[in-house]
Tab-separated table of C-alpha atoms in Angstrom:
chain	number	residue	atom	x	y	z
S	402	MET	CA	242.759	31.826	107.515
S	403	GLY	CA	242.963	35.610	107.385
S	404	VAL	CA	240.123	38.024	106.908
S	405	GLU	CA	238.765	38.130	103.356
S	406	LYS	CA	239.603	41.533	101.877
S	407	VAL	CA	237.723	41.353	98.556
S	408	LYS	CA	234.045	40.555	97.954
S	409	ASN	CA	231.160	41.235	95.554
S	410	ILE	CA	233.294	40.973	92.424
S	411	GLU	CA	231.357	41.771	89.238
S	412	SER	CA	232.825	41.773	85.750
S	413	THR	CA	231.396	43.419	82.621
S	414	LEU	CA	232.906	42.732	79.202
S	415	LEU	CA	233.954	45.973	77.462
S	416	SER	CA	235.834	44.501	74.501
S	417	ASP	CA	236.988	41.180	73.119
S	418	ASN	CA	238.247	42.375	69.725
S	419	TYR	CA	241.735	40.919	70.146
S	420	TYR	CA	242.223	40.376	73.853
S	421	ILE	CA	239.697	40.819	76.659
S	422	LEU	CA	238.960	44.078	78.443
S	423	ASN	CA	236.620	43.898	81.453
S	424	LYS	CA	235.241	46.491	83.834
S	425	VAL	CA	235.549	44.934	87.283
S	426	THR	CA	233.769	46.331	90.337
S	427	PHE	CA	234.427	44.976	93.802
S	428	ASP	CA	234.362	45.773	97.484
S	429	TYR	CA	237.780	46.038	99.139
S	430	MET	CA	238.484	46.192	102.873
S	431	MET	CA	240.911	48.995	103.719
S	432	LYS	CA	243.431	48.412	106.509
S	433	SER	CA	241.159	50.565	108.707
S	434	GLY	CA	238.496	47.854	108.370
S	435	VAL	CA	236.236	50.041	106.213
S	436	TRP	CA	234.806	48.499	103.033
S	437	VAL	CA	235.061	50.641	99.872
S	438	ASN	CA	233.629	49.958	96.431
S	439	GLN	CA	236.221	50.186	93.649
S	440	MET	CA	236.273	49.854	89.858
S	441	ARG	CA	239.135	48.842	87.587
S	442	GLU	CA	239.440	48.125	83.896
S	443	VAL	CA	241.334	44.846	83.606
S	444	TYR	CA	243.029	43.805	80.375
S	445	ASP	CA	243.497	40.045	79.910
S	446	ARG	CA	245.874	39.203	77.082
S	447	GLY	CA	247.121	35.936	78.515
S	448	ASP	CA	250.585	35.185	79.867
S	449	GLY	CA	253.866	35.478	78.009
S	450	ALA	CA	257.452	34.268	77.964
S	451	GLY	CA	260.700	35.990	77.015
S	452	ILE	CA	264.334	34.941	76.714
S	453	LEU	CA	267.805	36.401	76.643
S	454	LEU	CA	269.934	34.387	74.225
S	455	TYR	CA	273.641	34.554	74.980
S	456	ASN	CA	276.873	33.023	73.682
S	457	ARG	CA	279.681	32.750	76.253
S	458	GLU	CA	282.390	32.034	73.703
S	459	LYS	CA	281.640	35.017	71.454
S	460	LYS	CA	280.359	37.174	74.367
S	461	THR	CA	277.288	38.096	72.336
S	462	VAL	CA	273.536	38.265	72.831
S	463	ILE	CA	270.644	38.061	70.401
S	464	LEU	CA	267.936	40.682	70.597
S	465	THR	CA	265.178	41.610	68.179
S	466	LYS	CA	263.906	44.868	66.752
S	467	GLN	CA	260.335	45.478	65.701
S	468	PHE	CA	257.634	48.116	65.423
S	469	ARG	CA	255.442	48.548	68.533
S	470	MET	CA	252.429	50.813	67.973
S	471	PRO	CA	251.769	51.552	71.680
S	472	THR	CA	255.320	52.934	72.037
S	473	TYR	CA	254.888	54.983	68.859
S	474	LEU	CA	251.797	56.552	70.432
S	475	ASN	CA	253.768	57.343	73.593
S	476	ASP	CA	256.921	59.229	72.576
S	477	ASN	CA	258.869	56.559	70.637
S	478	LYS	CA	259.527	58.539	67.448
S	479	ASP	CA	259.770	55.622	64.986
S	480	GLY	CA	257.968	52.991	67.085
S	481	MET	CA	260.888	50.574	66.794
S	482	LEU	CA	261.856	48.695	69.955
S	483	VAL	CA	264.942	46.600	70.684
S	484	GLU	CA	263.866	43.710	72.861
S	485	ILE	CA	264.297	40.079	73.805
S	486	ALA	CA	262.605	37.330	71.812
S	487	ALA	CA	259.210	36.830	73.429
S	488	GLY	CA	255.699	35.639	72.793
S	489	MET	CA	252.325	34.805	74.214
S	490	LEU	CA	251.622	31.384	75.662
S	491	ASP	CA	249.183	29.540	73.455
S	492	LYS	CA	248.029	26.266	74.921
S	493	ASP	CA	251.596	25.240	75.730
S	494	ASN	CA	253.689	25.695	78.845
S	495	PRO	CA	256.136	28.607	79.187
S	496	GLU	CA	259.206	26.527	78.288
S	497	ALA	CA	257.659	25.095	75.106
S	498	CYS	CA	256.391	28.568	74.218
S	499	ILE	CA	259.770	30.255	74.484
S	500	ILE	CA	261.563	27.521	72.527
S	501	ARG	CA	258.942	27.897	69.757
S	502	GLU	CA	259.076	31.710	69.802
S	503	THR	CA	262.885	31.698	69.740
S	504	GLY	CA	262.813	29.669	66.534
S	505	GLU	CA	260.123	31.810	64.910
S	506	GLU	CA	261.671	35.134	65.844
S	507	THR	CA	265.413	34.466	65.708
S	508	GLY	CA	265.887	31.279	63.685
S	509	TYR	CA	267.734	29.521	66.524
S	510	CYS	CA	266.582	26.069	67.640
S	511	LEU	CA	267.238	25.696	71.356
S	512	LYS	CA	267.121	22.344	73.107
S	513	LYS	CA	267.120	23.674	76.661
S	514	VAL	CA	266.413	26.910	78.459
S	515	LYS	CA	266.577	28.019	82.091
S	516	LYS	CA	263.653	29.750	83.751
S	517	ILE	CA	264.788	32.479	86.131
S	518	TYR	CA	261.737	34.595	87.025
S	519	GLU	CA	257.981	35.033	86.841
S	520	ALA	CA	256.621	38.560	87.171
S	521	TYR	CA	253.466	40.563	86.475
S	522	SER	CA	253.955	42.972	83.577
S	523	SER	CA	251.718	45.857	84.590
S	524	PRO	CA	249.691	44.713	87.613
S	525	GLY	CA	247.569	47.840	87.863
S	526	VAL	CA	245.761	47.050	84.607
S	527	MET	CA	246.896	43.713	83.114
S	528	THR	CA	246.528	40.109	84.229
S	529	GLU	CA	249.635	39.103	82.214
S	530	LYS	CA	252.411	37.214	83.962
S	531	MET	CA	255.745	37.014	82.121
S	532	HIS	CA	257.980	33.959	82.396
S	533	PHE	CA	261.633	34.996	82.013
S	534	PHE	CA	264.255	32.634	80.577
S	535	ILE	CA	267.895	32.612	79.586
S	536	GLY	CA	269.321	30.305	76.945
S	537	GLU	CA	272.798	29.687	75.644
S	538	TYR	CA	273.103	29.527	71.861
S	539	THR	CA	275.789	28.543	69.364
S	540	ASP	CA	276.089	29.227	65.643
S	541	ALA	CA	275.243	25.554	65.007
S	542	MET	CA	271.753	26.156	66.446
S	543	LYS	CA	270.872	28.579	63.639
S	544	VAL	CA	268.361	26.698	61.481
S	545	GLY	CA	266.426	29.542	59.884
S	546	GLU	CA	266.311	33.257	59.226
S	547	GLY	CA	263.866	34.116	61.989
S	548	GLY	CA	261.977	37.358	61.554
S	549	GLY	CA	258.635	36.102	62.851
S	550	LEU	CA	255.607	34.624	61.163
S	551	ASP	CA	253.986	36.141	58.090
S	552	SER	CA	250.654	34.769	59.333
S	553	GLU	CA	250.998	37.015	62.398
S	554	ALA	CA	252.232	40.009	60.333
S	555	GLU	CA	255.515	39.951	62.233
S	556	ASP	CA	258.419	41.917	60.774
S	557	ILE	CA	261.285	41.252	63.168
S	558	GLU	CA	264.937	42.139	62.681
S	559	VAL	CA	267.355	39.757	64.420
S	560	LEU	CA	270.250	41.527	66.150
S	561	GLU	CA	273.337	39.619	67.262
S	562	MET	CA	275.609	41.990	69.128
S	563	PRO	CA	278.415	42.040	71.656
S	564	PHE	CA	277.046	41.937	75.184
S	565	GLU	CA	278.934	45.136	75.975
S	566	LYS	CA	277.116	46.927	73.137
S	567	ALA	CA	273.759	45.781	74.544
S	568	ILE	CA	274.766	47.148	77.958
S	569	ASP	CA	275.806	50.457	76.341
S	570	MET	CA	272.387	50.591	74.621
S	571	LEU	CA	270.731	49.929	77.966
S	572	ASN	CA	272.736	52.650	79.686
S	573	ASN	CA	272.197	55.284	76.972
S	574	GLY	CA	268.450	54.730	76.695
S	575	GLU	CA	268.333	52.851	73.375
S	576	ILE	CA	266.841	49.811	75.131
S	577	VAL	CA	263.627	50.820	76.886
S	578	ASP	CA	261.691	47.531	77.009
S	579	THR	CA	261.273	46.473	80.657
S	580	ARG	CA	261.505	42.731	79.898
S	581	THR	CA	264.810	43.261	78.103
S	582	ILE	CA	266.157	45.474	80.878
S	583	VAL	CA	265.314	42.804	83.481
S	584	LEU	CA	267.170	40.073	81.576
S	585	LEU	CA	270.197	42.208	80.703
S	586	GLN	CA	270.500	43.199	84.362
S	587	TYR	CA	270.200	39.529	85.327
S	588	ALA	CA	273.093	38.779	82.954
S	589	ILE	CA	275.187	41.526	84.554
S	590	ILE	CA	274.416	40.513	88.145
S	591	HIS	CA	275.029	36.813	87.490
S	592	LYS	CA	278.083	37.433	85.264
S	593	LEU	CA	276.722	35.268	82.447
S	594	LEU	CA	279.250	36.542	79.937
S	595	ASP	CA	282.338	37.163	82.120
């Protein structure tokens, strides 16, 4: 067992309007051996899952486009973001979540997906861990329109496009969502659509 580096953790609830925001104070041992008291605001919105849908035969991918208020407030002129299908884990596991979200958002019913990564979204402030998947789709898997759930006020445009166009959008700055960038780069590195 190594030396414990964190002690005296105290958490104070700041907000639980939609997700949970806590003020966390703690003592942290620096590498010099000196203990320092620190404070962080920690946002807990749960974990999520995202997927890149791809079709080898047509050499296409399915992405979504929707309004994202935080991006609108930070230099995204219309607030619209092109991104992978994704969602928050409810009480299900990541695989069940992403199959459900894929159907709700894109209208495609997948039977199997492949998990490729887990990663923290913004570890300086959020507890969220994203589970990254890829999934191969065919036209026969299209069972609905997608677009999200009215009950969640989702207004999602489904975009099926050539993989090369998605890469062009990535390279020219039209795709700026980190989750989407990670999965498109995975597809390039692993030659999913070659």
